[in-house]
PDB file of C-alpha atoms in Angstrom:
ATOM      1  CA  SER A   1      -7.193  -6.548  -3.732  1.00 74.00           C
ATOM      2  CA  ALA A   2      -6.384  -7.197  -0.093  1.00 84.00           C
ATOM      3  CA  VAL A   3      -7.282  -4.727   2.608  1.00 91.00           C
ATOM      4  CA  ILE A   4      -4.477  -4.301   5.101  1.00 95.00           C
ATOM      5  CA  SER A   5      -4.584  -2.477   8.397  1.00 96.00           C
ATOM      6  CA  GLN A   6      -1.733  -1.581  10.677  1.00 97.00           C
ATOM      7  CA  LYS A   7      -1.596  -0.552  14.300  1.00 97.00           C
ATOM      8  CA  PRO A   8      -0.462   1.866  15.530  1.00 97.00           C
ATOM      9  CA  SER A   9      -0.611   4.351  12.681  1.00 96.00           C
ATOM     10  CA  ARG A  10       2.064   6.428  14.375  1.00 96.00           C
ATOM     11  CA  ASP A  11       3.980   6.562  17.602  1.00 97.00           C
ATOM     12  CA  ILE A  12       6.626   8.570  19.354  1.00 97.00           C
ATOM     13  CA  CYS A  13       8.918   6.447  21.489  1.00 97.00           C
ATOM     14  CA  GLN A  14      11.844   6.914  23.777  1.00 97.00           C
ATOM     15  CA  ARG A  15      15.282   5.613  23.020  1.00 97.00           C
ATOM     16  CA  GLY A  16      15.886   2.108  24.354  1.00 97.00           C
ATOM     17  CA  THR A  17      12.247   1.022  24.335  1.00 97.00           C
ATOM     18  CA  SER A  18      10.502  -1.405  21.970  1.00 98.00           C
ATOM     19  CA  LEU A  19       7.420  -1.081  19.820  1.00 98.00           C
ATOM     20  CA  THR A  20       5.332  -3.861  18.317  1.00 98.00           C
ATOM     21  CA  ILE A  21       3.517  -3.119  15.064  1.00 98.00           C
ATOM     22  CA  GLN A  22       0.530  -5.200  14.070  1.00 98.00           C
ATOM     23  CA  CYS A  23      -0.551  -6.024  10.536  1.00 97.00           C
ATOM     24  CA  GLN A  24      -3.980  -7.496   9.793  1.00 97.00           C
ATOM     25  CA  VAL A  25      -5.133  -8.667   6.360  1.00 95.00           C
ATOM     26  CA  ASP A  26      -8.741  -9.269   5.368  1.00 94.00           C
ATOM     27  CA  SER A  27      -7.930 -12.498   3.545  1.00 91.00           C
ATOM     28  CA  GLN A  28      -5.570 -15.432   3.962  1.00 91.00           C
ATOM     29  CA  VAL A  29      -2.185 -14.853   2.377  1.00 89.00           C
ATOM     30  CA  THR A  30       0.901 -17.006   2.244  1.00 86.00           C
ATOM     31  CA  MET A  31       3.577 -14.395   2.030  1.00 88.00           C
ATOM     32  CA  MET A  32       3.804 -11.232   4.056  1.00 93.00           C
ATOM     33  CA  PHE A  33       6.608  -8.741   3.910  1.00 95.00           C
ATOM     34  CA  TRP A  34       7.847  -6.003   6.184  1.00 97.00           C
ATOM     35  CA  TYR A  35       9.484  -2.918   4.686  1.00 97.00           C
ATOM     36  CA  ARG A  36      11.104   0.144   6.130  1.00 98.00           C
ATOM     37  CA  GLN A  37      11.005   3.571   4.530  1.00 97.00           C
ATOM     38  CA  GLN A  38      13.422   6.016   6.090  1.00 96.00           C
ATOM     39  CA  PRO A  39      12.622   9.723   5.725  1.00 93.00           C
ATOM     40  CA  GLY A  40      12.811  10.783   2.087  1.00 92.00           C
ATOM     41  CA  GLN A  41      14.013   7.353   1.008  1.00 95.00           C
ATOM     42  CA  SER A  42      12.723   4.373  -0.888  1.00 96.00           C
ATOM     43  CA  LEU A  43      11.390   1.162   0.603  1.00 96.00           C
ATOM     44  CA  THR A  44      13.784  -1.455   1.892  1.00 96.00           C
ATOM     45  CA  LEU A  45      12.755  -5.006   2.681  1.00 96.00           C
ATOM     46  CA  ILE A  46      13.316  -6.019   6.299  1.00 97.00           C
ATOM     47  CA  ALA A  47      12.072  -9.598   6.161  1.00 96.00           C
ATOM     48  CA  THR A  48       9.691 -12.073   4.612  1.00 94.00           C
ATOM     49  CA  ALA A  49       7.245 -13.728   6.992  1.00 93.00           C
ATOM     50  CA  ASN A  50       5.595 -17.000   6.045  1.00 85.00           C
ATOM     51  CA  GLN A  51       3.122 -18.684   8.320  1.00 82.00           C
ATOM     52  CA  GLY A  52       4.584 -21.680  10.091  1.00 80.00           C
ATOM     53  CA  SER A  53       8.217 -20.879   9.500  1.00 82.00           C
ATOM     54  CA  GLU A  54      10.876 -18.507  10.726  1.00 87.00           C
ATOM     55  CA  ALA A  55      11.028 -15.133   9.086  1.00 92.00           C
ATOM     56  CA  THR A  56      13.766 -14.616   6.521  1.00 93.00           C
ATOM     57  CA  TYR A  57      15.759 -11.441   7.091  1.00 95.00           C
ATOM     58  CA  GLU A  58      17.543  -9.279   4.556  1.00 94.00           C
ATOM     59  CA  SER A  59      21.150  -8.343   4.893  1.00 94.00           C
ATOM     60  CA  GLY A  60      21.522  -5.650   7.511  1.00 95.00           C
ATOM     61  CA  PHE A  61      18.474  -6.708   9.515  1.00 96.00           C
ATOM     62  CA  VAL A  62      18.618  -9.192  12.385  1.00 95.00           C
ATOM     63  CA  ILE A  63      16.031 -11.069  14.368  1.00 96.00           C
ATOM     64  CA  ASP A  64      17.163  -9.672  17.713  1.00 96.00           C
ATOM     65  CA  LYS A  65      16.466  -6.152  16.519  1.00 97.00           C
ATOM     66  CA  PHE A  66      13.342  -6.865  14.440  1.00 97.00           C
ATOM     67  CA  PRO A  67      11.603  -9.987  15.753  1.00 96.00           C
ATOM     68  CA  ILE A  68       8.611 -11.015  13.664  1.00 96.00           C
ATOM     69  CA  SER A  69       5.682 -13.255  14.450  1.00 93.00           C
ATOM     70  CA  ARG A  70       3.306 -14.847  11.943  1.00 93.00           C
ATOM     71  CA  PRO A  71       0.808 -16.871  13.949  1.00 91.00           C
ATOM     72  CA  ASN A  72      -1.733 -17.341  11.137  1.00 91.00           C
ATOM     73  CA  LEU A  73      -2.440 -16.485   7.520  1.00 92.00           C
ATOM     74  CA  THR A  74      -4.014 -13.097   8.227  1.00 94.00           C
ATOM     75  CA  PHE A  75      -1.811 -11.552  10.895  1.00 94.00           C
ATOM     76  CA  SER A  76       1.782 -10.605  11.614  1.00 95.00           C
ATOM     77  CA  THR A  77       3.704  -8.434  14.024  1.00 96.00           C
ATOM     78  CA  LEU A  78       7.023  -6.653  13.744  1.00 97.00           C
ATOM     79  CA  THR A  79       8.823  -5.481  16.853  1.00 98.00           C
ATOM     80  CA  VAL A  80      11.421  -2.748  16.723  1.00 98.00           C
ATOM     81  CA  SER A  81      13.628  -3.434  19.730  1.00 98.00           C
ATOM     82  CA  ASN A  82      15.923  -1.229  21.749  1.00 97.00           C
ATOM     83  CA  MET A  83      15.091   1.716  19.561  1.00 97.00           C
ATOM     84  CA  SER A  84      17.411   4.549  18.630  1.00 97.00           C
ATOM     85  CA  PRO A  85      16.685   7.730  16.651  1.00 96.00           C
ATOM     86  CA  GLU A  86      18.023   5.959  13.540  1.00 96.00           C
ATOM     87  CA  ASP A  87      14.986   3.675  13.690  1.00 97.00           C
ATOM     88  CA  SER A  88      12.683   6.605  12.976  1.00 97.00           C
ATOM     89  CA  SER A  89      10.965   5.497   9.773  1.00 97.00           C
ATOM     90  CA  ILE A  90       7.726   4.367   8.268  1.00 96.00           C
ATOM     91  CA  TYR A  91       7.233   0.634   8.652  1.00 97.00           C
ATOM     92  CA  LEU A  92       4.950  -1.032   6.140  1.00 97.00           C
ATOM     93  CA  CYS A  93       3.596  -4.514   5.839  1.00 96.00           C
ATOM     94  CA  SER A  94       2.758  -5.926   2.458  1.00 95.00           C
ATOM     95  CA  VAL A  95       1.131  -9.003   0.995  1.00 93.00           C
ATOM     96  CA  GLU A  96       1.513 -10.594  -2.381  1.00 86.00           C
ATOM     97  CA  ALA A  97      -1.606 -10.821  -4.506  1.00 79.00           C
ATOM     98  CA  LYS A  98      -2.356 -13.446  -7.138  1.00 76.00           C
ATOM     99  CA  GLN A  99      -0.684 -11.518  -9.930  1.00 76.00           C
ATOM    100  CA  ARG A 100       2.447 -10.913  -7.858  1.00 78.00           C
ATOM    101  CA  GLU A 101       1.575  -7.295  -7.198  1.00 82.00           C
ATOM    102  CA  GLY A 102       2.153  -6.143  -3.667  1.00 86.00           C
ATOM    103  CA  TYR A 103      -0.504  -4.459  -1.600  1.00 91.00           C
ATOM    104  CA  PHE A 104       0.616  -2.337   1.277  1.00 94.00           C
ATOM    105  CA  GLY A 105      -0.756  -1.338   4.607  1.00 94.00           C
ATOM    106  CA  PRO A 106      -1.044   2.357   5.450  1.00 95.00           C
ATOM    107  CA  GLY A 107       2.221   2.249   7.373  1.00 95.00           C
ATOM    108  CA  THR A 108       3.314   2.993  10.916  1.00 97.00           C
ATOM    109  CA  ARG A 109       5.184   6.264  11.353  1.00 96.00           C
ATOM    110  CA  LEU A 110       7.700   5.831  14.111  1.00 97.00           C
ATOM    111  CA  THR A 111       9.631   8.657  15.722  1.00 97.00           C
ATOM    112  CA  VAL A 112      12.293   7.801  18.269  1.00 97.00           C
ATOM    113  CA  LEU A 113      13.481  10.564  20.564  1.00 96.00           C
TER     114      LEU A 113
ATOM    115  CA  ALA B   1      20.956  -9.663  -8.275  1.00 80.00           C
ATOM    116  CA  GLN B   2      18.079  -7.307  -8.884  1.00 90.00           C
ATOM    117  CA  LYS B   3      18.371  -3.577  -9.335  1.00 95.00           C
ATOM    118  CA  VAL B   4      15.961  -0.815 -10.251  1.00 97.00           C
ATOM    119  CA  THR B   5      17.208   2.601 -11.247  1.00 98.00           C
ATOM    120  CA  GLN B   6      15.123   5.739 -11.374  1.00 98.00           C
ATOM    121  CA  ALA B   7      17.583   8.376 -12.442  1.00 96.00           C
ATOM    122  CA  GLN B   8      15.175  11.284 -12.113  1.00 97.00           C
ATOM    123  CA  THR B   9      15.098  12.367  -8.491  1.00 97.00           C
ATOM    124  CA  GLU B  10      12.607  15.161  -8.920  1.00 97.00           C
ATOM    125  CA  ILE B  11      10.574  16.532 -11.807  1.00 98.00           C
ATOM    126  CA  SER B  12       8.561  19.722 -11.824  1.00 97.00           C
ATOM    127  CA  VAL B  13       6.000  20.457 -14.527  1.00 97.00           C
ATOM    128  CA  VAL B  14       3.145  22.832 -15.061  1.00 97.00           C
ATOM    129  CA  GLU B  15      -0.367  21.472 -15.156  1.00 97.00           C
ATOM    130  CA  LYS B  16      -1.417  19.984 -18.528  1.00 97.00           C
ATOM    131  CA  GLU B  17       2.144  19.170 -19.510  1.00 97.00           C
ATOM    132  CA  ASP B  18       3.022  15.584 -20.358  1.00 97.00           C
ATOM    133  CA  VAL B  19       5.709  13.953 -18.229  1.00 97.00           C
ATOM    134  CA  THR B  20       7.618  10.685 -18.501  1.00 98.00           C
ATOM    135  CA  LEU B  21       9.158   8.913 -15.542  1.00 98.00           C
ATOM    136  CA  ASP B  22      12.045   6.629 -16.405  1.00 98.00           C
ATOM    137  CA  CYS B  23      12.773   3.211 -14.942  1.00 98.00           C
ATOM    138  CA  VAL B  24      15.640   0.884 -15.835  1.00 98.00           C
ATOM    139  CA  TYR B  25      15.917  -2.531 -14.289  1.00 97.00           C
ATOM    140  CA  GLU B  26      18.406  -5.378 -13.959  1.00 96.00           C
ATOM    141  CA  THR B  27      17.683  -9.037 -13.366  1.00 94.00           C
ATOM    142  CA  ARG B  28      19.181 -12.335 -14.436  1.00 92.00           C
ATOM    143  CA  ASP B  29      15.831 -14.069 -14.539  1.00 92.00           C
ATOM    144  CA  THR B  30      13.888 -14.495 -17.745  1.00 92.00           C
ATOM    145  CA  THR B  31      10.649 -14.405 -15.772  1.00 92.00           C
ATOM    146  CA  TYR B  32      10.110 -11.231 -13.824  1.00 94.00           C
ATOM    147  CA  TYR B  33       7.474  -8.679 -12.941  1.00 93.00           C
ATOM    148  CA  LEU B  34       7.586  -4.910 -13.062  1.00 95.00           C
ATOM    149  CA  PHE B  35       5.407  -2.511 -11.141  1.00 95.00           C
ATOM    150  CA  TRP B  36       4.697   1.156 -10.647  1.00 97.00           C
ATOM    151  CA  TYR B  37       3.434   2.592  -7.382  1.00 96.00           C
ATOM    152  CA  LYS B  38       2.311   6.060  -6.423  1.00 97.00           C
ATOM    153  CA  GLN B  39       2.952   7.507  -2.971  1.00 96.00           C
ATOM    154  CA  PRO B  40       1.011  10.749  -2.466  1.00 94.00           C
ATOM    155  CA  PRO B  41       1.844  13.133   0.378  1.00 90.00           C
ATOM    156  CA  SER B  42      -0.507  11.187   2.648  1.00 88.00           C
ATOM    157  CA  GLY B  43       2.011   8.350   2.525  1.00 89.00           C
ATOM    158  CA  GLU B  44       0.055   5.313   1.396  1.00 91.00           C
ATOM    159  CA  LEU B  45       1.399   3.248  -1.481  1.00 94.00           C
ATOM    160  CA  VAL B  46      -0.996   2.904  -4.385  1.00 93.00           C
ATOM    161  CA  PHE B  47      -0.484   0.112  -6.882  1.00 92.00           C
ATOM    162  CA  LEU B  48      -0.733   1.389 -10.463  1.00 94.00           C
ATOM    163  CA  ILE B  49       0.331  -1.361 -12.834  1.00 91.00           C
ATOM    164  CA  ARG B  50       1.984  -4.762 -13.143  1.00 91.00           C
ATOM    165  CA  ARG B  51       3.765  -6.145 -16.193  1.00 91.00           C
ATOM    166  CA  ASN B  52       5.335  -9.564 -16.621  1.00 90.00           C
ATOM    167  CA  SER B  53       8.406 -10.166 -18.728  1.00 92.00           C
ATOM    168  CA  PHE B  54       6.492 -11.993 -21.445  1.00 90.00           C
ATOM    169  CA  ASP B  55       4.079  -9.188 -22.110  1.00 86.00           C
ATOM    170  CA  GLU B  56       5.705  -6.268 -23.867  1.00 83.00           C
ATOM    171  CA  GLN B  57       2.455  -4.752 -24.969  1.00 83.00           C
ATOM    172  CA  ASN B  58       2.215  -1.160 -23.916  1.00 85.00           C
ATOM    173  CA  GLU B  59      -0.726  -0.176 -21.782  1.00 86.00           C
ATOM    174  CA  ILE B  60      -2.858   2.895 -21.505  1.00 87.00           C
ATOM    175  CA  SER B  61      -5.199   3.680 -18.654  1.00 89.00           C
ATOM    176  CA  GLY B  62      -6.808   7.066 -18.926  1.00 93.00           C
ATOM    177  CA  ARG B  63      -4.037   9.664 -18.738  1.00 94.00           C
ATOM    178  CA  TYR B  64      -1.476   7.037 -17.755  1.00 95.00           C
ATOM    179  CA  SER B  65       0.548   4.932 -20.159  1.00 94.00           C
ATOM    180  CA  TRP B  66       3.429   2.547 -19.760  1.00 94.00           C
ATOM    181  CA  ASN B  67       6.156   1.631 -22.247  1.00 94.00           C
ATOM    182  CA  PHE B  68       7.919  -1.680 -21.554  1.00 95.00           C
ATOM    183  CA  GLN B  69      11.016  -2.368 -23.675  1.00 94.00           C
ATOM    184  CA  LYS B  70      12.996  -5.492 -22.888  1.00 93.00           C
ATOM    185  CA  SER B  71      15.701  -4.527 -25.361  1.00 93.00           C
ATOM    186  CA  THR B  72      16.648  -1.568 -23.189  1.00 95.00           C
ATOM    187  CA  SER B  73      15.459  -3.027 -19.849  1.00 96.00           C
ATOM    188  CA  SER B  74      13.169  -0.087 -19.367  1.00 96.00           C
ATOM    189  CA  PHE B  75       9.647   0.352 -18.089  1.00 96.00           C
ATOM    190  CA  ASN B  76       8.750   4.010 -18.453  1.00 97.00           C
ATOM    191  CA  PHE B  77       5.618   5.718 -17.230  1.00 96.00           C
ATOM    192  CA  THR B  78       3.985   8.668 -18.962  1.00 96.00           C
ATOM    193  CA  ILE B  79       1.327  10.942 -17.537  1.00 97.00           C
ATOM    194  CA  THR B  80      -0.514  12.907 -20.195  1.00 96.00           C
ATOM    195  CA  ALA B  81      -2.003  16.301 -19.386  1.00 97.00           C
ATOM    196  CA  SER B  82      -0.696  16.239 -15.827  1.00 97.00           C
ATOM    197  CA  GLN B  83      -2.823  17.508 -12.966  1.00 97.00           C
ATOM    198  CA  VAL B  84      -1.982  18.827  -9.518  1.00 96.00           C
ATOM    199  CA  VAL B  85      -3.363  15.608  -8.027  1.00 96.00           C
ATOM    200  CA  ASP B  86      -0.609  13.715  -9.806  1.00 97.00           C
ATOM    201  CA  SER B  87       1.918  15.282  -7.447  1.00 97.00           C
ATOM    202  CA  ALA B  88       3.482  12.370  -5.584  1.00 97.00           C
ATOM    203  CA  VAL B  89       6.520  10.154  -5.385  1.00 98.00           C
ATOM    204  CA  TYR B  90       6.428   7.396  -7.976  1.00 98.00           C
ATOM    205  CA  PHE B  91       8.274   4.137  -7.442  1.00 98.00           C
ATOM    206  CA  CYS B  92       9.204   1.511  -9.995  1.00 98.00           C
ATOM    207  CA  ALA B  93       9.687  -1.994  -8.582  1.00 97.00           C
ATOM    208  CA  LEU B  94      10.760  -5.461  -9.687  1.00 95.00           C
ATOM    209  CA  SER B  95      10.307  -9.024  -8.520  1.00 92.00           C
ATOM    210  CA  ASP B  96      11.443 -12.269 -10.098  1.00 87.00           C
ATOM    211  CA  THR B  97      11.404 -15.989  -9.501  1.00 83.00           C
ATOM    212  CA  GLY B  98      14.352 -15.758  -7.151  1.00 79.00           C
ATOM    213  CA  ARG B  99      12.885 -13.008  -5.011  1.00 80.00           C
ATOM    214  CA  ARG B 100       9.187 -12.648  -4.422  1.00 85.00           C
ATOM    215  CA  ALA B 101       9.539  -9.429  -2.478  1.00 90.00           C
ATOM    216  CA  LEU B 102       9.718  -6.182  -4.399  1.00 93.00           C
ATOM    217  CA  THR B 103      12.936  -4.371  -5.100  1.00 95.00           C
ATOM    218  CA  PHE B 104      12.184  -0.683  -5.360  1.00 97.00           C
ATOM    219  CA  GLY B 105      13.873   2.087  -7.244  1.00 97.00           C
ATOM    220  CA  SER B 106      14.790   5.238  -5.402  1.00 97.00           C
ATOM    221  CA  GLY B 107      11.639   6.990  -6.536  1.00 98.00           C
ATOM    222  CA  THR B 108      10.881  10.104  -8.569  1.00 98.00           C
ATOM    223  CA  ARG B 109       9.154  13.021  -6.912  1.00 98.00           C
ATOM    224  CA  LEU B 110       6.749  14.685  -9.318  1.00 98.00           C
ATOM    225  CA  GLN B 111       5.558  18.201  -8.609  1.00 97.00           C
ATOM    226  CA  VAL B 112       2.744  19.478 -10.795  1.00 97.00           C
ATOM    227  CA  GLN B 113       2.329  23.220 -10.486  1.00 96.00           C
ATOM    228  CA  PRO B 114      -1.055  24.831 -11.159  1.00 95.00           C
TER     229      PRO B 114
END
């Protein structure tokens, strides 16, 4: 299984600011995914990030709000831009293992005031 | 389009009781993968099991067992002799050839009382 780390683990931010979340994997992976988990809710896919190509966003998520970088096969960043209290969530990165199971990072708990 | 339904929002049992968590899925693909994850209060997502659509054999792992029935599009999860440490939110998820990312159900919160 892949070991995934995320930074920061949590943050409290002011409305209108931006936060960049980092995701580091201990092995090379083709596909990385970013999910959002709003308080008390399930996980919703934000985008799929493949190395060397533009991220693919799900309906309801746009690049201007959630820009993603994928500079190599072990690293990705998600930025939450111009934050509002509605962006308060846990943000998780995930990678796909050989048997299609997803392994998840520990998450970044974001609170926007 | 994919869909995963977990109709049970919350279940409360007393320790040592058996409990079954239901999962019903929808997909148009003939090749797909089903998963169960556990999310304890600490928040991390723990992978429990993966099943592909060609393998309907039920699986048992310790106190955990899974019943996959294509005829009813269900992939149910049973915990035998539940323990307080089983208290968590459990998610069922699906991926198929058209969508590599996971589609999650809404989750079932399991409370095991001592």
